[in-house]
mmCIF file of C-alpha atoms in Angstrom:
data_model
loop_
_atom_site.group_PDB
_atom_site.id
_atom_site.type_symbol
_atom_site.label_atom_id
_atom_site.label_comp_id
_atom_site.label_asym_id
_atom_site.label_seq_id
_atom_site.Cartn_x
_atom_site.Cartn_y
_atom_site.Cartn_z
ATOM 1 C CA MET A 28 -25.931 -46.185 0.805
ATOM 2 C CA SER A 29 -28.175 -45.086 3.885
ATOM 3 C CA ARG A 30 -28.837 -47.246 6.881
ATOM 4 C CA GLU A 31 -32.817 -47.534 5.816
ATOM 5 C CA ALA A 32 -31.355 -48.876 2.246
ATOM 6 C CA ILE A 33 -29.341 -51.694 3.557
ATOM 7 C CA ASP A 34 -30.942 -55.248 2.885
ATOM 8 C CA VAL A 35 -29.799 -56.997 5.975
ATOM 9 C CA LEU A 36 -30.507 -60.687 4.797
ATOM 10 C CA SER A 37 -28.635 -60.100 1.584
ATOM 11 C CA HIS A 38 -25.695 -58.010 3.373
ATOM 12 C CA ASN A 39 -25.379 -60.730 6.147
ATOM 13 C CA ARG A 40 -25.459 -63.503 3.496
ATOM 14 C CA ALA A 41 -22.602 -62.091 1.932
ATOM 15 C CA ALA A 42 -20.658 -61.453 4.919
ATOM 16 C CA TRP A 43 -20.761 -65.014 5.924
ATOM 17 C CA ASP A 44 -20.059 -66.129 2.309
ATOM 18 C CA ARG A 45 -16.820 -63.999 2.987
ATOM 19 C CA GLN A 46 -16.172 -65.860 6.330
ATOM 20 C CA ALA A 47 -16.514 -69.146 4.878
ATOM 21 C CA ALA A 48 -14.144 -68.448 2.226
ATOM 22 C CA GLU A 49 -11.750 -67.192 4.688
ATOM 23 C CA GLN A 50 -12.163 -70.260 7.070
ATOM 24 C CA ARG A 51 -12.665 -68.201 10.007
ATOM 25 C CA GLU A 52 -13.378 -69.479 13.398
ATOM 26 C CA TRP A 53 -16.859 -70.610 13.015
ATOM 27 C CA SER A 54 -16.371 -71.479 9.445
ATOM 28 C CA ARG A 55 -13.556 -73.937 9.458
ATOM 29 C CA PRO A 56 -14.315 -77.551 8.775
ATOM 30 C CA VAL A 57 -13.402 -80.298 11.269
ATOM 31 C CA SER A 58 -10.665 -82.707 10.379
ATOM 32 C CA ARG A 59 -10.941 -86.330 9.551
ATOM 33 C CA GLU A 60 -9.608 -87.368 12.907
ATOM 34 C CA VAL A 61 -12.841 -85.670 14.755
ATOM 35 C CA ILE A 62 -15.131 -87.282 12.177
ATOM 36 C CA ALA A 63 -13.499 -90.741 12.748
ATOM 37 C CA ALA A 64 -13.446 -90.189 16.272
ATOM 38 C CA ALA A 65 -17.527 -89.457 16.507
ATOM 39 C CA ARG A 66 -18.033 -92.712 14.490
ATOM 40 C CA SER A 67 -16.364 -94.459 17.529
ATOM 41 C CA GLY A 68 -18.591 -92.564 19.985
ATOM 42 C CA ASP A 69 -16.178 -90.164 21.190
ATOM 43 C CA TRP A 70 -17.537 -86.779 20.015
ATOM 44 C CA ARG A 71 -18.718 -83.477 21.192
ATOM 45 C CA VAL A 72 -20.495 -80.337 19.742
ATOM 46 C CA HIS A 73 -20.513 -76.795 21.009
ATOM 47 C CA LEU A 74 -23.407 -74.155 21.355
ATOM 48 C CA THR A 75 -20.415 -71.972 23.286
ATOM 49 C CA PRO A 76 -16.915 -72.394 23.196
ATOM 50 C CA ARG A 77 -17.113 -75.247 25.712
ATOM 51 C CA PRO A 78 -18.635 -78.441 24.675
ATOM 52 C CA VAL A 79 -22.327 -79.037 25.283
ATOM 53 C CA PRO A 80 -23.087 -81.001 28.423
ATOM 54 C CA CYS A 81 -23.407 -84.786 27.367
ATOM 55 C CA ASP A 82 -26.933 -85.040 29.031
ATOM 56 C CA TRP A 83 -28.254 -82.226 27.058
ATOM 57 C CA LEU A 84 -27.882 -84.773 23.845
ATOM 58 C CA GLY A 85 -27.859 -88.184 24.951
ATOM 59 C CA ASP A 86 -27.771 -90.698 22.120
ATOM 60 C CA VAL A 87 -28.217 -89.049 18.867
ATOM 61 C CA ARG A 88 -28.229 -92.011 16.850
ATOM 62 C CA GLY A 89 -31.595 -92.116 14.653
ATOM 63 C CA GLN A 90 -32.511 -88.604 15.801
ATOM 64 C CA ARG A 91 -33.724 -86.324 13.282
ATOM 65 C CA ILE A 92 -31.743 -83.101 13.996
ATOM 66 C CA LEU A 93 -32.051 -79.881 12.114
ATOM 67 C CA CYS A 94 -28.812 -77.683 12.832
ATOM 68 C CA LEU A 95 -30.441 -74.257 12.361
ATOM 69 C CA ALA A 96 -27.956 -71.281 11.349
ATOM 70 C CA SER A 97 -25.311 -73.647 12.106
ATOM 71 C CA ALA A 98 -23.446 -74.592 8.714
ATOM 72 C CA GLY A 99 -19.663 -74.434 8.679
ATOM 73 C CA GLY A 100 -18.665 -77.857 8.518
ATOM 74 C CA GLN A 101 -18.272 -78.408 12.412
ATOM 75 C CA GLN A 102 -21.441 -79.353 14.304
ATOM 76 C CA ALA A 103 -23.361 -80.995 11.537
ATOM 77 C CA PRO A 104 -20.927 -83.462 10.243
ATOM 78 C CA VAL A 105 -20.105 -84.347 14.017
ATOM 79 C CA LEU A 106 -23.562 -85.207 14.657
ATOM 80 C CA ALA A 107 -24.172 -87.081 11.321
ATOM 81 C CA ALA A 108 -21.287 -89.075 12.363
ATOM 82 C CA ALA A 109 -22.520 -90.021 15.632
ATOM 83 C CA GLY A 110 -25.437 -91.588 13.889
ATOM 84 C CA ALA A 111 -27.923 -88.666 13.608
ATOM 85 C CA GLN A 112 -30.149 -87.669 10.621
ATOM 86 C CA VAL A 113 -29.111 -84.350 10.164
ATOM 87 C CA THR A 114 -30.296 -81.478 8.070
ATOM 88 C CA VAL A 115 -28.268 -78.083 7.937
ATOM 89 C CA PHE A 116 -30.216 -74.986 7.512
ATOM 90 C CA ASP A 117 -28.163 -71.572 6.956
ATOM 91 C CA LEU A 118 -28.329 -68.306 5.161
ATOM 92 C CA SER A 119 -24.978 -68.663 3.744
ATOM 93 C CA ASN A 120 -24.442 -71.073 0.609
ATOM 94 C CA GLU A 121 -20.778 -70.835 1.385
ATOM 95 C CA GLN A 122 -21.165 -72.024 4.983
ATOM 96 C CA LEU A 123 -23.300 -74.822 3.819
ATOM 97 C CA ARG A 124 -20.713 -75.829 1.233
ATOM 98 C CA GLN A 125 -18.093 -76.431 4.265
ATOM 99 C CA ASP A 126 -20.767 -79.050 5.175
ATOM 100 C CA ARG A 127 -21.005 -80.672 2.046
ATOM 101 C CA GLN A 128 -17.240 -80.765 1.799
ATOM 102 C CA VAL A 129 -16.872 -82.701 4.902
ATOM 103 C CA ALA A 130 -19.874 -85.129 3.953
ATOM 104 C CA ALA A 131 -18.230 -85.829 0.527
ATOM 105 C CA ARG A 132 -14.848 -86.423 2.069
ATOM 106 C CA ASP A 133 -15.925 -88.655 4.902
ATOM 107 C CA GLY A 134 -18.689 -90.465 3.353
ATOM 108 C CA LEU A 135 -21.470 -88.893 5.709
ATOM 109 C CA GLU A 136 -25.147 -88.310 4.646
ATOM 110 C CA LEU A 137 -26.429 -84.877 5.600
ATOM 111 C CA THR A 138 -29.127 -82.478 3.772
ATOM 112 C CA THR A 139 -28.409 -78.905 3.284
ATOM 113 C CA VAL A 140 -30.927 -76.142 2.897
ATOM 114 C CA GLN A 141 -30.555 -72.421 2.420
ATOM 115 C CA GLY A 142 -32.629 -69.988 3.917
ATOM 116 C CA ASP A 143 -33.627 -67.393 6.513
ATOM 117 C CA MET A 144 -33.899 -68.619 10.054
ATOM 118 C CA ARG A 145 -37.140 -66.901 10.497
ATOM 119 C CA ASP A 146 -38.867 -68.933 8.032
ATOM 120 C CA LEU A 147 -38.519 -72.736 8.077
ATOM 121 C CA GLY A 148 -41.568 -73.175 5.746
ATOM 122 C CA VAL A 149 -39.794 -75.767 3.590
ATOM 123 C CA PHE A 150 -40.092 -78.192 6.573
ATOM 124 C CA ASP A 151 -43.227 -80.034 7.758
ATOM 125 C CA ASP A 152 -44.817 -79.717 11.441
ATOM 126 C CA ALA A 153 -43.197 -81.783 13.848
ATOM 127 C CA GLN A 154 -40.290 -82.935 11.401
ATOM 128 C CA PHE A 155 -37.396 -83.052 13.792
ATOM 129 C CA ASP A 156 -36.549 -84.200 17.156
ATOM 130 C CA LEU A 157 -34.020 -81.821 18.109
ATOM 131 C CA VAL A 158 -33.029 -78.397 16.946
ATOM 132 C CA PHE A 159 -29.213 -77.430 17.372
ATOM 133 C CA HIS A 160 -29.203 -73.336 17.004
ATOM 134 C CA PRO A 161 -25.653 -71.940 18.201
ATOM 135 C CA ILE A 162 -24.917 -68.201 18.462
ATOM 136 C CA SER A 163 -26.654 -66.889 15.335
ATOM 137 C CA ASN A 164 -29.764 -64.885 16.088
ATOM 138 C CA LEU A 165 -28.027 -61.864 16.519
ATOM 139 C CA TYR A 166 -28.271 -61.490 12.784
ATOM 140 C CA VAL A 167 -31.764 -61.018 12.572
ATOM 141 C CA PRO A 168 -33.657 -58.050 13.972
ATOM 142 C CA ASP A 169 -36.560 -60.123 15.674
ATOM 143 C CA VAL A 170 -35.962 -63.503 17.362
ATOM 144 C CA ARG A 171 -39.367 -64.436 18.239
ATOM 145 C CA PRO A 172 -40.276 -65.797 14.708
ATOM 146 C CA VAL A 173 -37.215 -68.018 15.013
ATOM 147 C CA TRP A 174 -38.555 -69.481 18.281
ATOM 148 C CA GLY A 175 -41.932 -70.214 16.702
ATOM 149 C CA GLU A 176 -40.475 -71.766 13.760
ATOM 150 C CA CYS A 177 -38.506 -73.789 16.067
ATOM 151 C CA HIS A 178 -41.514 -74.869 17.966
ATOM 152 C CA ARG A 179 -43.277 -75.595 14.713
ATOM 153 C CA VAL A 180 -41.043 -77.999 13.245
ATOM 154 C CA LEU A 181 -40.195 -80.030 16.579
ATOM 155 C CA ARG A 182 -42.325 -83.171 17.649
ATOM 156 C CA SER A 183 -44.061 -83.056 20.968
ATOM 157 C CA GLY A 184 -41.494 -83.381 23.514
ATOM 158 C CA GLY A 185 -38.651 -82.538 20.956
ATOM 159 C CA LYS A 186 -35.734 -80.354 22.125
ATOM 160 C CA LEU A 187 -34.353 -77.004 21.272
ATOM 161 C CA LEU A 188 -30.676 -76.334 22.214
ATOM 162 C CA ALA A 189 -29.996 -72.619 21.663
ATOM 163 C CA SER A 190 -27.123 -70.068 22.555
ATOM 164 C CA PHE A 191 -26.756 -66.368 22.320
ATOM 165 C CA TYR A 192 -24.965 -63.385 23.819
ATOM 166 C CA ASN A 193 -25.709 -62.192 27.314
ATOM 167 C CA PRO A 194 -27.219 -58.926 25.977
ATOM 168 C CA VAL A 195 -25.175 -56.826 28.281
ATOM 169 C CA VAL A 196 -22.297 -57.016 25.756
ATOM 170 C CA PHE A 197 -24.406 -54.839 23.518
ATOM 171 C CA ILE A 198 -25.154 -51.635 25.737
ATOM 172 C CA ALA A 199 -21.397 -50.150 26.156
ATOM 173 C CA ASP A 200 -19.327 -47.554 24.113
ATOM 174 C CA ARG A 201 -17.088 -49.647 22.240
ATOM 175 C CA ASP A 202 -14.310 -46.783 22.057
ATOM 176 C CA PRO A 203 -11.137 -48.671 23.013
ATOM 177 C CA VAL A 204 -10.160 -45.618 25.153
ATOM 178 C CA TYR A 205 -12.786 -46.667 27.862
ATOM 179 C CA ALA A 206 -11.591 -50.270 27.847
ATOM 180 C CA GLU A 207 -8.014 -49.177 28.437
ATOM 181 C CA LYS A 208 -9.095 -47.142 31.424
ATOM 182 C CA GLY A 209 -11.212 -50.158 32.448
ATOM 183 C CA LEU A 210 -14.224 -48.055 32.132
ATOM 184 C CA LEU A 211 -17.869 -49.418 30.833
ATOM 185 C CA ARG A 212 -19.627 -46.397 29.635
ATOM 186 C CA PRO A 213 -23.338 -47.733 28.848
ATOM 187 C CA ILE A 214 -24.771 -45.723 25.861
ATOM 188 C CA TYR A 215 -27.199 -48.173 24.002
ATOM 189 C CA LYS A 216 -30.568 -49.156 25.049
ATOM 190 C CA LEU A 217 -31.813 -52.823 24.591
ATOM 191 C CA PRO A 218 -33.131 -54.021 22.372
ATOM 192 C CA TYR A 219 -30.027 -52.787 20.216
ATOM 193 C CA SER A 220 -29.545 -52.432 16.410
ATOM 194 C CA ASP A 221 -26.342 -51.579 14.507
ATOM 195 C CA LEU A 222 -28.717 -49.922 11.988
ATOM 196 C CA LYS A 223 -30.553 -47.837 14.725
ATOM 197 C CA ASP A 224 -27.992 -47.178 17.309
ATOM 198 C CA LEU A 225 -24.462 -46.714 15.477
ATOM 199 C CA PRO A 226 -23.644 -43.378 13.855
ATOM 200 C CA PRO A 227 -24.195 -43.440 10.102
ATOM 201 C CA ASP A 228 -20.549 -43.258 9.390
ATOM 202 C CA ILE A 229 -19.631 -46.459 11.247
ATOM 203 C CA VAL A 230 -22.579 -48.064 9.530
ATOM 204 C CA GLN A 231 -21.083 -46.996 6.298
ATOM 205 C CA LYS A 232 -17.851 -48.567 7.358
ATOM 206 C CA LYS A 233 -19.496 -51.767 8.211
ATOM 207 C CA GLN A 234 -21.250 -52.184 4.792
ATOM 208 C CA GLU A 235 -17.776 -51.124 2.925
ATOM 209 C CA SER A 236 -15.996 -53.724 5.047
ATOM 210 C CA GLY A 237 -18.504 -56.523 4.458
ATOM 211 C CA GLU A 238 -18.893 -56.858 8.432
ATOM 212 C CA ALA A 239 -22.211 -58.417 9.209
ATOM 213 C CA VAL A 240 -24.939 -56.269 10.639
ATOM 214 C CA VAL A 241 -25.904 -57.392 14.219
ATOM 215 C CA PHE A 242 -28.758 -57.014 16.901
ATOM 216 C CA GLY A 243 -28.862 -57.340 20.587
ATOM 217 C CA HIS A 244 -32.153 -58.906 21.812
ATOM 218 C CA SER A 245 -33.396 -58.458 25.423
ATOM 219 C CA LEU A 246 -33.587 -61.592 27.390
ATOM 220 C CA ALA A 247 -37.222 -60.939 27.306
ATOM 221 C CA ASP A 248 -37.095 -62.072 23.743
ATOM 222 C CA LEU A 249 -34.422 -64.623 24.069
ATOM 223 C CA ILE A 250 -35.675 -66.609 26.765
ATOM 224 C CA GLY A 251 -39.051 -65.305 27.341
ATOM 225 C CA GLY A 252 -40.004 -65.729 23.759
ATOM 226 C CA GLN A 253 -38.937 -69.384 23.995
ATOM 227 C CA VAL A 254 -41.603 -69.784 26.604
ATOM 228 C CA ALA A 255 -44.165 -67.529 24.848
ATOM 229 C CA ALA A 256 -43.529 -69.887 21.692
ATOM 230 C CA GLY A 257 -44.661 -72.916 23.836
ATOM 231 C CA PHE A 258 -41.319 -74.398 25.330
ATOM 232 C CA TYR A 259 -40.593 -74.881 28.763
ATOM 233 C CA ILE A 260 -36.726 -74.334 29.657
ATOM 234 C CA ASP A 261 -35.408 -77.358 31.368
ATOM 235 C CA GLY A 262 -31.553 -76.471 31.037
ATOM 236 C CA PHE A 263 -29.216 -73.526 31.133
ATOM 237 C CA TYR A 264 -25.390 -72.791 31.605
ATOM 238 C CA GLU A 265 -23.174 -69.482 31.036
ATOM 239 C CA ASP A 266 -19.896 -69.629 29.595
ATOM 240 C CA GLU A 267 -16.631 -67.444 29.248
ATOM 241 C CA GLN A 268 -15.308 -65.820 26.369
ATOM 242 C CA PRO A 269 -11.797 -67.304 25.825
ATOM 243 C CA HIS A 270 -10.846 -64.250 23.629
ATOM 244 C CA PRO A 271 -12.433 -61.204 25.462
ATOM 245 C CA ARG A 272 -13.473 -58.636 22.822
ATOM 246 C CA PHE A 273 -15.152 -56.116 25.316
ATOM 247 C CA LEU A 274 -14.224 -55.015 28.921
ATOM 248 C CA VAL A 275 -17.346 -56.886 30.341
ATOM 249 C CA ASP A 276 -16.008 -60.126 28.881
ATOM 250 C CA ARG A 277 -13.216 -60.314 31.542
ATOM 251 C CA PHE A 278 -15.564 -59.935 34.425
ATOM 252 C CA MET A 279 -18.467 -62.325 33.875
ATOM 253 C CA PRO A 280 -19.437 -65.296 31.348
ATOM 254 C CA THR A 281 -21.147 -63.465 28.310
ATOM 255 C CA PHE A 282 -22.249 -66.725 26.546
ATOM 256 C CA LEU A 283 -25.715 -68.126 27.461
ATOM 257 C CA ALA A 284 -27.368 -71.560 26.606
ATOM 258 C CA THR A 285 -30.621 -72.931 26.847
ATOM 259 C CA ARG A 286 -32.391 -76.364 26.686
ATOM 260 C CA ALA A 287 -36.029 -76.071 26.028
ATOM 261 C CA VAL A 288 -38.544 -78.720 25.608
ATOM 262 C CA LYS A 289 -41.627 -78.545 23.317
ATOM 263 C CA ARG A 290 -44.638 -78.972 25.467
#
């Protein structure tokens, strides 16, 4: 199959269905103990490997929260146990199944909806108080529609908590020979696309192995795009990769998180 023939949406849905079935890191439901602690007021959620700062969320009781592209039985059930009114929106039904299973197991109320993060047309304008969007927009070729939809579904003064990779992770040659020598060899220009930038045989291997297709967006789109959509950024932090995949991960924090407010 040629790269032009790839249906990104269907391919990435299948890739995440598979990850959920295998219960990989971001597809492993939280335990009963975590939910019990959240009900008692002891809880934390993650945009990046370390917990989100407490003052970024505050008291979530009664808050209408959209967990966007954030299924997997982790963040949404914790927020629901903490007292929020939670809706989970995700491309992968198997990821959503993880949230439904935790909700059924622990008697939680949450709603799950399947769909493309770039189109939140199933929701009304100003329906939510907060959108929680952990690293996932690397799976769509254009991130700006995501920010536009987040802005639309949030009430005035509502917050968008989002995270993404520092785009520097996408620019280097991934041949392990260079990493072994401690060398970074930049060969890809941002914005990056697996479909555009990788050799056809590597794209074919990703298809055959069921690995998700990814896109590396520029900071102009990741951060500037939020501002252009009508948000102002009032919080920012970086985080380290606990299990470095690329050489650059060893030298700088490669996770970025933003808190943005709807004007």
